[in-house]
Coordinates of C-alpha atoms in Angstrom, one line a residue:
M615 CA 132.7 65.7 176.5
H616 CA 129.2 65.8 174.6
R617 CA 128.1 62.6 177.0
W618 CA 129.3 64.8 180.0
V619 CA 126.9 67.5 178.7
L620 CA 123.9 65.3 178.5
L621 CA 124.7 63.6 182.0
L622 CA 124.6 67.5 183.7
L623 CA 121.6 68.3 181.5
Y624 CA 119.8 65.0 182.4
M625 CA 120.7 65.0 186.4
P626 CA 118.1 67.9 187.3
L627 CA 115.3 66.1 186.0
T628 CA 116.0 62.9 188.3
S629 CA 118.0 64.4 191.4
Q630 CA 116.4 68.0 191.9
A631 CA 115.3 68.1 195.5
I632 CA 111.9 69.8 196.3
V633 CA 112.3 73.3 197.1
Q634 CA 112.0 74.0 200.9
E635 CA 110.9 77.4 202.4
S636 CA 109.7 78.5 205.6
G637 CA 107.5 81.5 206.7
T638 CA 104.0 82.0 207.0
L639 CA 101.6 80.7 204.5
T640 CA 99.4 83.7 204.9
G641 CA 102.4 85.7 204.3
F642 CA 103.0 84.1 201.0
L643 CA 99.8 83.7 199.7
M644 CA 98.3 87.3 200.3
D645 CA 101.1 89.1 202.6
T646 CA 105.0 89.4 203.2
C647 CA 106.8 86.4 203.1
L648 CA 110.4 87.3 203.3
T649 CA 112.0 83.9 203.1
C650 CA 110.2 83.2 199.8
A651 CA 110.8 83.2 196.8
Y652 CA 107.9 85.9 196.0
D653 CA 105.2 86.7 198.3
N654 CA 101.8 88.1 198.3
W655 CA 100.8 85.5 195.7
Q656 CA 97.4 87.2 195.0
S657 CA 98.6 90.1 193.9
H658 CA 100.0 88.5 191.1
V659 CA 97.2 87.1 189.9
A660 CA 96.2 87.7 185.9
E661 CA 93.7 90.6 185.1
R662 CA 91.8 91.8 182.7
V663 CA 88.6 93.7 182.2
V664 CA 87.0 93.6 178.7
R665 CA 83.6 94.3 179.4
P666 CA 83.5 97.1 182.1
G667 CA 81.0 97.3 184.9
F668 CA 79.8 93.7 183.8
N669 CA 81.8 92.2 187.2
D670 CA 82.4 94.0 190.3
Y671 CA 85.7 93.8 191.2
G672 CA 85.2 95.9 194.6
P673 CA 86.1 99.5 195.8
P674 CA 89.1 101.4 193.4
H675 CA 90.9 101.6 196.6
L676 CA 91.4 97.7 197.0
D677 CA 92.7 96.5 194.0
P678 CA 92.4 97.9 190.9
Q679 CA 92.2 96.1 187.6
T680 CA 95.4 96.2 184.7
N681 CA 94.8 95.0 181.5
R682 CA 97.5 92.5 180.1
F683 CA 98.8 91.9 183.5
G684 CA 99.7 88.6 183.3
G685 CA 97.8 85.9 181.0
F686 CA 96.2 83.0 180.8
E687 CA 97.3 79.5 178.5
Y688 CA 94.4 77.6 177.2
I689 CA 94.7 73.9 177.1
P690 CA 93.3 73.0 173.5
A691 CA 90.9 70.0 173.1
N692 CA 93.4 68.0 171.1
A693 CA 96.2 65.1 171.8
G694 CA 98.3 67.8 173.0
G695 CA 96.2 69.3 175.1
D696 CA 94.7 65.8 176.3
S697 CA 98.7 64.6 176.9
T698 CA 99.1 68.0 179.4
L699 CA 96.0 67.3 181.2
A700 CA 96.9 63.5 181.9
R701 CA 100.6 64.6 182.9
W702 CA 98.8 67.0 185.5
R703 CA 96.7 63.8 186.6
Q704 CA 99.9 62.2 187.4
V705 CA 101.3 64.9 189.4
F706 CA 98.0 65.6 191.4
T707 CA 97.3 61.5 191.9
S708 CA 101.2 61.1 193.3
A709 CA 100.6 64.5 195.6
I710 CA 97.1 63.5 196.9
R711 CA 98.8 59.9 197.8
G712 CA 101.7 61.5 199.7
E713 CA 104.5 60.3 197.0
W714 CA 105.8 63.7 196.6
N715 CA 109.3 62.6 195.4
V716 CA 107.2 61.4 192.6
A717 CA 105.2 64.9 192.2
D718 CA 108.5 66.8 192.1
S719 CA 110.2 64.7 189.6
L720 CA 107.3 65.0 187.4
V721 CA 106.9 68.8 188.3
S722 CA 110.2 69.0 187.2
R723 CA 110.3 67.4 184.2
Y724 CA 107.6 69.6 182.4
D725 CA 109.2 72.2 184.0
S726 CA 110.2 74.4 180.6
L727 CA 106.7 73.8 179.3
W728 CA 104.9 74.7 182.9
N729 CA 107.0 77.1 184.6
Y730 CA 105.7 75.4 188.0
E731 CA 107.4 74.6 190.9
L732 CA 106.9 72.1 194.0
V733 CA 107.5 73.4 197.4
E734 CA 107.7 72.2 200.8
F735 CA 106.5 74.9 203.0
Y736 CA 107.1 74.7 206.6
D737 CA 104.3 77.1 208.2
E738 CA 106.2 78.8 211.3
P739 CA 103.0 80.1 213.7
S740 CA 101.1 76.2 213.1
A741 CA 104.4 73.7 213.0
R742 CA 102.6 72.5 210.1
I743 CA 104.2 71.1 206.7
Y744 CA 102.4 72.1 203.3
Y745 CA 103.5 71.0 199.7
I746 CA 102.7 74.2 197.4
M747 CA 102.4 73.8 193.5
R748 CA 103.0 77.0 192.4
E749 CA 103.8 79.2 189.4
R750 CA 107.1 81.0 189.0
L751 CA 106.8 85.0 188.1
D752 CA 107.1 86.1 185.3
L753 CA 109.3 89.4 185.9
S754 CA 107.9 91.0 182.5
Y755 CA 104.8 92.0 183.6
V756 CA 103.9 95.3 186.0
D757 CA 100.6 96.3 187.6
A758 CA 100.8 99.8 188.6
N759 CA 97.6 99.7 190.4
G760 CA 95.8 102.2 189.1
D761 CA 98.5 105.3 190.0
T762 CA 101.6 106.1 189.5
L763 CA 103.1 105.4 192.6
P764 CA 105.9 102.7 192.4
E765 CA 105.6 101.6 196.1
N766 CA 102.2 100.6 194.9
D767 CA 103.5 98.7 192.3
V768 CA 103.6 95.1 192.0
I769 CA 106.6 93.4 189.7
G770 CA 105.7 89.8 188.2
G771 CA 102.4 88.2 186.7
F772 CA 101.6 84.6 186.0
R773 CA 101.9 84.0 181.9
K774 CA 99.8 80.3 182.4
G775 CA 97.2 81.7 185.1
W776 CA 96.5 78.2 186.0
G777 CA 96.6 78.8 190.0
V778 CA 98.3 77.5 193.4
F779 CA 97.6 74.4 194.7
V780 CA 98.7 73.8 198.6
F781 CA 98.5 70.2 199.8
N782 CA 98.5 69.6 203.5
D783 CA 99.7 65.9 204.3
N784 CA 98.4 65.7 208.0
A785 CA 95.2 67.7 208.0
R786 CA 92.4 67.1 210.4
H787 CA 89.7 67.2 207.4
Q788 CA 91.7 65.1 205.4
K789 CA 89.4 64.9 202.4
V790 CA 88.1 68.4 202.3
V791 CA 88.9 70.5 199.4
M792 CA 88.4 74.3 199.6
Q793 CA 88.3 75.7 195.9
M794 CA 88.3 79.6 195.1
P795 CA 87.9 79.8 191.3
H796 CA 87.1 83.7 191.0
P797 CA 90.1 85.4 192.5
E798 CA 89.6 88.3 191.2
D799 CA 85.6 89.6 191.2
D800 CA 85.0 87.1 194.4
F801 CA 87.5 89.2 196.3
V802 CA 86.3 88.4 199.6
S803 CA 86.5 84.7 199.4
I804 CA 90.2 84.4 199.4
P805 CA 91.0 85.6 203.0
V806 CA 87.9 83.7 204.1
G807 CA 89.0 80.6 202.4
I808 CA 92.5 80.6 203.2
Q809 CA 92.0 81.2 207.0
M810 CA 89.1 78.3 206.8
F811 CA 91.5 75.8 205.2
Q812 CA 94.5 76.5 207.7
Q813 CA 91.9 76.6 210.7
L814 CA 90.2 73.4 209.8
E815 CA 93.2 71.9 208.7
M816 CA 91.8 71.2 205.2
G817 CA 93.7 68.5 202.7
I818 CA 93.7 70.7 199.4
L819 CA 93.1 74.5 199.1
M820 CA 92.7 75.3 195.5
I821 CA 93.0 78.8 193.9
A822 CA 92.5 80.0 190.3
G823 CA 95.5 81.9 188.7
A824 CA 93.3 84.4 186.4
G825 CA 90.7 86.7 186.5
R826 CA 87.6 85.4 184.7
E827 CA 87.7 88.0 181.7
V828 CA 91.5 87.5 181.1
M829 CA 90.6 84.7 178.4
W830 CA 87.3 84.5 176.6
D831 CA 85.3 82.9 173.7
S832 CA 85.8 86.5 171.6
T833 CA 84.2 84.6 168.5
Q834 CA 81.1 85.7 170.0
S835 CA 79.6 89.2 170.4
S836 CA 80.1 90.3 173.7
Y837 CA 81.5 88.9 176.8
N838 CA 79.2 87.5 179.5
N839 CA 80.7 84.5 182.3
A840 CA 79.3 81.8 180.5
R841 CA 81.8 82.5 178.0
S842 CA 84.9 82.7 180.2
I843 CA 87.8 80.3 179.7
S844 CA 90.2 81.3 182.5
D845 CA 87.5 80.5 184.7
P846 CA 88.0 76.7 186.0
S847 CA 84.5 76.9 186.8
R848 CA 83.9 77.0 183.4
N849 CA 86.3 75.6 181.7
G850 CA 86.9 71.9 182.3
R851 CA 90.3 71.8 180.7
T852 CA 92.9 73.9 182.9
P853 CA 95.1 71.8 186.2
F854 CA 92.5 73.5 188.6
A855 CA 89.5 71.0 187.5
E856 CA 91.7 68.2 186.7
L857 CA 92.8 68.6 190.8
S858 CA 89.3 68.4 191.2
R859 CA 88.3 65.3 189.4
V860 CA 91.5 63.3 190.2
A861 CA 90.3 64.3 194.1
T862 CA 86.9 63.1 193.3
D863 CA 88.2 60.2 191.7
E864 CA 90.5 59.1 194.7
W865 CA 88.4 60.2 197.7
S866 CA 84.6 60.4 197.1
E867 CA 83.1 57.1 198.8
P868 CA 79.3 57.4 198.7
P869 CA 76.8 57.1 200.3
I870 CA 78.3 57.8 203.5
N871 CA 81.4 60.1 201.6
P872 CA 84.3 61.4 204.0
F873 CA 85.0 63.7 200.7
V874 CA 83.5 67.3 199.8
I875 CA 84.4 70.1 198.3
I876 CA 83.7 73.3 199.5
Q877 CA 83.6 75.9 196.5
L878 CA 84.2 79.3 198.0
H879 CA 82.8 82.5 195.8
S880 CA 81.6 86.0 196.9
Y881 CA 78.3 88.1 195.4
D882 CA 78.4 91.9 194.6
H883 CA 76.4 93.4 197.1
A884 CA 74.8 95.8 195.2
T885 CA 73.2 93.2 192.5
H886 CA 71.9 90.5 194.8
L887 CA 69.9 92.2 197.5
S888 CA 67.6 90.2 200.1
L889 CA 70.2 87.6 200.8
P890 CA 71.7 86.0 203.6
D891 CA 75.0 87.3 204.2
I892 CA 76.0 83.8 203.3
Q893 CA 74.3 81.8 200.6
V894 CA 74.7 78.0 200.8
S895 CA 73.6 75.3 198.4
C896 CA 74.7 71.6 197.4
Y897 CA 74.6 73.1 193.9
L898 CA 71.5 73.8 191.7
D899 CA 70.3 69.7 191.0
D900 CA 70.2 69.2 194.9
L901 CA 67.5 70.8 197.1
T902 CA 67.6 68.0 199.7
P903 CA 70.5 69.0 201.4
N904 CA 71.9 66.2 203.9
V905 CA 74.9 66.0 206.3
P906 CA 77.2 68.3 206.9
L907 CA 74.3 70.9 206.2
R908 CA 71.2 69.4 207.5
D909 CA 70.6 66.6 209.9
L910 CA 67.0 66.2 210.7
Q911 CA 67.4 63.8 213.5
R912 CA 70.0 64.9 215.5
R913 CA 70.4 68.9 214.5
K914 CA 74.3 68.3 214.4
D915 CA 74.7 70.3 211.5
L916 CA 76.1 73.6 209.9
Y917 CA 73.0 75.6 211.3
H918 CA 72.8 74.4 214.5
A919 CA 76.4 75.1 215.2
F920 CA 75.3 78.6 215.3
E921 CA 74.2 80.4 218.1
T922 CA 70.8 82.4 217.6
F923 CA 72.6 85.7 216.6
P924 CA 76.0 84.7 215.2
I925 CA 77.3 88.3 215.2
T926 CA 77.1 90.6 218.1
G927 CA 79.4 93.2 217.4
I928 CA 82.7 93.3 215.4
T929 CA 85.9 95.2 216.3
A930 CA 85.3 97.8 214.3
D931 CA 81.5 98.2 215.5
S932 CA 80.0 96.7 218.6
S933 CA 76.6 98.2 217.4
I934 CA 76.3 95.5 214.6
R935 CA 74.2 92.4 215.6
V936 CA 72.7 89.6 213.0
A937 CA 70.1 86.7 213.6
I938 CA 70.9 83.4 212.0
N939 CA 68.5 83.7 209.3
N940 CA 70.0 86.9 208.3
Y941 CA 73.3 85.6 208.4
I942 CA 73.0 82.1 206.2
G943 CA 70.9 80.7 203.8
L944 CA 70.2 77.4 202.8
A945 CA 69.1 76.0 199.3
C946 CA 66.5 73.8 200.5
S947 CA 62.6 72.5 200.1
P948 CA 61.1 72.9 201.9
Q949 CA 63.0 75.4 204.3
Y950 CA 64.8 74.3 206.9
T951 CA 64.0 75.1 210.3
Y952 CA 66.7 76.3 213.1
Q953 CA 65.4 75.1 216.3
K954 CA 67.4 75.6 219.3
D955 CA 66.3 76.1 223.0
D956 CA 63.0 78.0 222.6
T957 CA 64.2 79.6 219.3
V958 CA 62.7 78.6 216.0
L959 CA 63.2 80.4 212.9
T960 CA 63.3 79.3 209.0
I961 CA 66.4 79.3 207.2
R962 CA 65.6 80.9 204.3
S963 CA 65.8 79.6 200.6
V964 CA 66.2 82.4 197.8
G965 CA 66.2 81.1 194.5
D966 CA 69.6 82.7 194.0
L967 CA 73.2 81.7 193.7
W968 CA 72.9 78.2 193.6
G969 CA 75.6 77.4 191.6
A970 CA 76.0 78.2 187.3
P971 CA 74.4 75.5 185.5
D972 CA 77.5 74.4 183.8
N973 CA 79.9 74.4 187.0
V974 CA 82.8 71.9 186.2
E975 CA 83.7 70.7 189.6
A976 CA 80.0 70.4 190.6
V977 CA 78.9 68.8 187.5
Y978 CA 81.6 66.2 188.2
A979 CA 81.2 65.2 191.7
H980 CA 77.8 65.1 191.3
V981 CA 77.9 61.9 188.9
G982 CA 76.2 59.4 190.6
H983 CA 75.6 61.2 193.7
H984 CA 71.8 60.7 195.2
V985 CA 70.5 63.8 196.0
Q986 CA 68.2 62.5 199.0
R987 CA 70.6 59.5 200.0
H988 CA 74.0 60.5 200.1
T989 CA 75.8 62.9 202.7
E990 CA 77.0 66.0 200.5
N991 CA 80.1 65.8 198.6
F992 CA 80.0 69.5 196.9
I993 CA 78.9 72.7 198.9
H994 CA 78.6 75.8 196.8
I995 CA 78.9 78.6 198.9
E996 CA 78.9 82.7 198.5
L997 CA 79.8 85.5 200.9
D998 CA 78.1 89.0 200.6
E999 CA 81.4 91.3 199.6
Y1000 CA 79.6 94.1 201.6
P1001 CA 76.8 92.3 204.6
D1002 CA 73.5 94.1 205.1
G1003 CA 74.5 94.8 208.5
L1004 CA 77.1 97.2 208.1
W1005 CA 77.1 100.6 208.0
M1006 CA 75.1 102.9 205.4
P1007 CA 75.5 104.3 202.9
L1008 CA 78.3 102.1 201.8
D1009 CA 81.6 102.6 203.8
W1010 CA 84.4 100.6 201.9
Q1011 CA 87.4 102.1 203.5
R1012 CA 86.0 101.2 207.0
W1013 CA 85.0 97.9 205.8
I1014 CA 88.3 96.9 203.9
P1015 CA 91.0 99.8 204.6
G1016 CA 94.0 100.8 202.8
T1017 CA 95.7 101.3 199.4
P1018 CA 96.3 98.7 196.7
P1019 CA 97.9 96.2 196.6
T1020 CA 96.0 94.2 198.9
N1021 CA 97.2 92.5 201.7
W1022 CA 95.8 89.9 204.2
G1023 CA 95.7 92.7 207.2
R1024 CA 93.5 94.8 205.4
Y1025 CA 90.5 92.0 205.9
A1026 CA 90.5 92.1 209.1
N1027 CA 87.0 92.7 209.5
V1028 CA 86.0 90.2 207.0
L1029 CA 87.6 87.8 209.0
E1030 CA 86.1 88.8 212.2
F1031 CA 82.5 88.7 210.7
Y1032 CA 82.8 85.6 209.2
Q1033 CA 84.6 83.8 211.6
P1034 CA 81.2 81.9 213.1
F1035 CA 80.7 80.6 209.6
I1036 CA 84.5 79.0 209.6
E1037 CA 83.6 77.6 213.4
A1038 CA 80.3 76.3 212.8
M1039 CA 81.8 74.7 209.3
D1040 CA 84.5 72.7 211.6
S1041 CA 82.1 71.6 214.0
A1042 CA 79.7 70.4 211.0
L1043 CA 82.5 68.7 209.5
T1044 CA 83.4 67.2 212.5
W1045 CA 80.0 66.0 213.4
K1046 CA 79.8 64.5 210.1
T1047 CA 82.4 61.8 211.5
E1048 CA 81.1 60.7 214.3
E1049 CA 80.1 57.1 215.1
D1050 CA 76.0 56.9 214.1
T1051 CA 74.2 54.2 216.3
L1052 CA 70.9 55.8 216.2
A1053 CA 68.3 53.9 214.4
P1054 CA 65.4 56.4 212.5
D1055 CA 62.7 57.5 214.3
S1056 CA 59.9 55.5 214.6
C1057 CA 56.8 55.9 212.8
A1058 CA 53.1 54.3 212.4
P1059 CA 50.5 54.2 209.8
I1060 CA 47.4 56.3 210.5
Q1061 CA 45.0 55.5 207.4
A1062 CA 45.0 53.3 204.6
T1063 CA 42.6 54.1 202.0
D1064 CA 41.0 52.2 199.7
V1065 CA 41.1 54.4 196.2
G1066 CA 39.8 51.8 194.2
G1067 CA 41.7 49.7 191.3
S1068 CA 43.4 47.4 193.8
C1069 CA 45.1 50.4 195.2
V1070 CA 46.0 51.7 198.6
Y1071 CA 47.0 55.3 199.9
L1072 CA 48.8 54.7 202.9
R1073 CA 49.7 57.6 205.2
W1074 CA 51.9 57.9 208.2
D1075 CA 52.0 59.8 211.2
R1076 CA 55.3 61.7 210.8
P1077 CA 58.7 61.7 209.2
A1078 CA 61.3 58.8 210.4
Y1079 CA 63.8 61.5 210.7
D1080 CA 67.7 59.9 210.6
T1081 CA 71.1 61.2 209.9
H1082 CA 72.1 58.5 207.0
F1083 CA 68.4 57.7 206.1
D1084 CA 68.4 55.0 203.5
T1085 CA 64.4 54.2 203.3
Y1086 CA 60.8 53.3 204.6
Q1087 CA 60.0 49.5 204.3
I1088 CA 56.0 49.1 204.1
F1089 CA 54.7 45.4 205.3
F1090 CA 51.4 43.8 204.4
D1091 CA 49.7 41.2 204.7
T1092 CA 46.1 39.5 205.0
V1093 CA 47.1 37.8 208.1
E1094 CA 49.4 39.2 210.8
V1095 CA 51.7 41.4 209.5
T1096 CA 55.6 40.3 210.2
L1097 CA 59.0 40.8 209.0
S1098 CA 58.5 38.1 207.0
S1099 CA 55.8 39.3 204.9
P1100 CA 55.7 40.8 201.7
H1101 CA 57.1 44.8 201.8
I1102 CA 58.0 47.3 199.4
S1103 CA 61.4 49.8 199.9
R1104 CA 62.7 52.8 197.6
T1105 CA 64.4 50.0 195.2
T1106 CA 61.2 48.5 194.4
T1107 CA 60.0 49.8 191.0
G1108 CA 57.6 53.0 191.1
Y1109 CA 58.3 53.4 194.9
S1110 CA 61.3 55.7 194.8
A1111 CA 59.6 58.2 196.9
L1112 CA 60.1 55.5 200.0
G1113 CA 63.7 56.5 199.9
D1114 CA 62.8 60.2 201.0
Q1115 CA 62.7 60.6 204.6
L1116 CA 60.4 63.5 204.2
T1117 CA 57.6 61.7 202.4
R1118 CA 54.3 60.8 204.6
G1119 CA 52.4 58.9 202.5
I1120 CA 52.1 56.9 199.2
Q1121 CA 49.9 54.5 196.8
I1122 CA 50.4 51.2 196.6
E1123 CA 48.9 49.3 193.7
D1124 CA 48.5 45.8 192.2
F1125 CA 46.7 44.0 195.1
P1126 CA 44.5 40.8 194.9
A1127 CA 41.2 42.1 195.1
P1128 CA 39.4 42.9 197.6
V1129 CA 42.0 45.1 199.3
W1130 CA 39.9 45.2 202.9
R1131 CA 41.8 41.9 203.5
Y1132 CA 44.9 43.5 203.9
Q1133 CA 47.0 44.6 207.1
F1134 CA 49.7 47.2 206.6
A1135 CA 52.7 48.3 209.1
L1136 CA 56.0 50.4 208.2
R1137 CA 59.5 50.8 209.8
A1138 CA 62.4 53.0 208.5
K1139 CA 66.0 51.9 207.5
D1140 CA 69.4 54.1 207.5
L1141 CA 72.2 53.4 205.4
L1142 CA 74.1 51.8 208.3
G1143 CA 71.7 49.3 208.8
W1144 CA 69.8 50.6 211.6
E1145 CA 66.3 49.9 211.4
S1146 CA 63.3 51.4 213.9
P1147 CA 60.6 48.8 215.4
L1148 CA 58.1 47.5 213.3
S1149 CA 55.3 49.0 213.6
S1150 CA 51.3 48.1 214.6
A1151 CA 49.4 47.2 211.7
I1152 CA 46.1 48.7 210.4
G1153 CA 43.7 47.7 208.2
I1154 CA 41.7 49.7 205.4
T1155 CA 40.2 53.1 207.1
D1156 CA 38.5 54.2 204.5
G1157 CA 37.8 53.8 201.1
Q1158 CA 35.0 54.6 198.5
I1159 CA 32.2 51.9 198.2
D1160 CA 32.0 50.7 194.9
D1161 CA 28.6 48.6 194.5
L1162 CA 26.1 51.6 196.2
T1163 CA 22.7 51.2 195.1
I1164 CA 19.7 53.7 195.4
L1165 CA 16.3 52.7 195.5
V1166 CA 13.3 55.3 195.5
E1167 CA 10.9 54.8 198.5
G1168 CA 8.1 57.8 198.5
D1169 CA 9.9 61.2 199.2
S1170 CA 13.2 59.3 200.1
L1171 CA 15.8 57.7 198.9
R1172 CA 17.2 54.4 200.0
L1173 CA 20.8 54.0 199.8
N1174 CA 22.2 50.3 200.0
W1175 CA 25.8 49.1 199.9
S1176 CA 27.8 45.4 200.8
L1177 CA 29.3 45.3 204.4
Q1178 CA 32.6 43.6 204.7
T1179 CA 34.5 42.2 207.7
N1180 CA 35.4 44.7 209.9
D1181 CA 33.6 47.9 208.5
S1182 CA 32.8 49.8 211.6
L1183 CA 31.2 53.4 210.3
F1184 CA 30.5 55.2 207.2
Q1185 CA 29.9 58.6 205.8
V1186 CA 27.6 59.3 203.2
W1187 CA 28.1 62.6 201.0
E1188 CA 25.4 64.3 198.8
Y1189 CA 26.7 66.5 195.7
L1190 CA 23.7 69.0 194.6
I1191 CA 24.3 70.4 191.0
D1192 CA 24.4 73.9 192.1
N1193 CA 26.9 72.9 194.9
V1194 CA 31.0 73.2 193.8
D1195 CA 32.0 69.8 195.9
Y1196 CA 30.4 66.6 198.2
T1197 CA 29.0 67.4 201.8
I1198 CA 28.8 65.5 204.3
I1199 CA 25.0 64.5 205.1
G1200 CA 25.8 61.6 207.8
T1201 CA 27.1 58.8 209.4
T1202 CA 25.9 55.1 209.9
S1203 CA 27.2 51.8 211.1
D1204 CA 24.9 49.6 208.9
N1205 CA 24.8 49.3 205.3
T1206 CA 21.6 51.5 204.7
Y1207 CA 20.9 55.0 204.9
L1208 CA 17.4 56.8 204.0
V1209 CA 17.7 60.2 202.5
E1210 CA 14.8 62.6 202.7
L1211 CA 14.1 64.7 199.8
S1212 CA 13.2 68.2 199.8
D1213 CA 10.2 69.6 197.9
N1214 CA 12.1 71.3 195.3
P1215 CA 13.3 68.6 192.3
V1216 CA 16.9 68.9 192.1
I1217 CA 19.8 66.5 190.7
H1218 CA 21.5 64.8 193.6
R1219 CA 24.5 62.7 193.7
Y1220 CA 26.0 60.2 196.4
T1221 CA 28.7 58.6 197.7
V1222 CA 29.5 56.7 200.3
K1223 CA 33.0 56.2 202.3
R1224 CA 34.1 54.1 204.8
L1225 CA 35.5 55.9 207.6
I1226 CA 37.0 53.2 209.7
R1227 CA 37.7 49.7 209.6
R1228 CA 39.8 47.8 212.4

């Protein structure tokens, strides 16, 4: 009898089938799904406010915060906590590899510890199958939503508060991950992120299960967001952060990387003024965006997927009109330029909302990430919760109408306003996967300056733009310059600047004297091996004369210096003690120059510069 009981207890851990549901994914996550175990997942997210007014949770009619509605379980930094994260890693690794029976067996095994289940979900409108890892509700939690109306109550909350994870096994953008770590105060990010995930057919959707004030380091004197423990972008000991690490480990393949995390936030309109409605960055350590955000060669990027006016009216108000440079910004140095047809606009780079310094997912993704050479694997996006082009004074009921609890339909205006952005991101991610058969743009040297000390400063005419730029290669020789000549590139010690396609000049050192013997040519190379043609070569075009002598000839000074092969023109510069700099007083093709002195004795200094050498 005891053996039979043991068998019954054991069987569910090995033979339990994956839970199956059908309906709409938006219904389960943010609205009504009558065939789901529960619906409007977002309304069950854990809430708490420990510092009133610090975070903006939106207008009162949206989702009033209820203290102690739901909870959050911290995974401690000890052997037990490490074991929990290791188990989640097993689950997520199986999921990413499509091993759903293994993933379900693992989730079932830890059911009593986690209260999570794996659901095979059939989305009826799209006929797609999603796999959802979700926490079951604890019905002891009740959210009254700030009033006494029972119809506005939400029954059931999350005790773990770790979030929901949705996998698309047959995604169009398979290795793209959508993350929303702040489901309460970044309320606009949730519907927009869900819509983008479905419309673009991304691989993974991740939404945190607790507001960031639900648990914090209360040993500190007061709350701020850096002290949050329930925020998975600050606390790496969460299943949310673990899934991000697993996805990065499994899918990230630089330099031309199929993998990218899009971490979506929304910002408080009143505390971040003069920003575009969408603030985009590659995280605060990367101000040189590459595809899919910026393509300097083909202009097939996020910004050039937009029309000049992305917004020319919405259903709620046909008069709203927003130009691209007010609709979306980019953290970029130098600022990016939008060029389409006859329109040229600067995409603003405003030093705000580039991501917190300790963003767990960004920091992990950027380990080994080269900001100049690698395509982007982490994109941080902030949406204005009340865009600048809307009605003044603020009219929240017109923008997001209704009463608590919030639901999908209330965000119709928001989704319409940000739909051009969703479509542009789809184009950018699609272009990113196109075959690149273009060589870098050609460039040619225009000036080679002898700067002394066996050094030459070489300048060229234009950047060699390329979608997947790798390096400039500078060739030099004392005979005809060919591809067999000595050369330097970004991999040469001290010349990493050649890995920046915006570089247009560099100092080359340690030439055996005399440097005038050398000719210089260059080309550019991309990560796929495509190379621009080798340019024509030039010799030293200018430089300081280092053997100038001055002789007094009555009321004049005779300047003399040595000629070198191919010298053709010199500039003579004079410095008077009362001046602030040297001024040009003449040019000559000879290696001598006569200076007539004035009657007033002053201190003179002279220098001669080689101007042209062929």
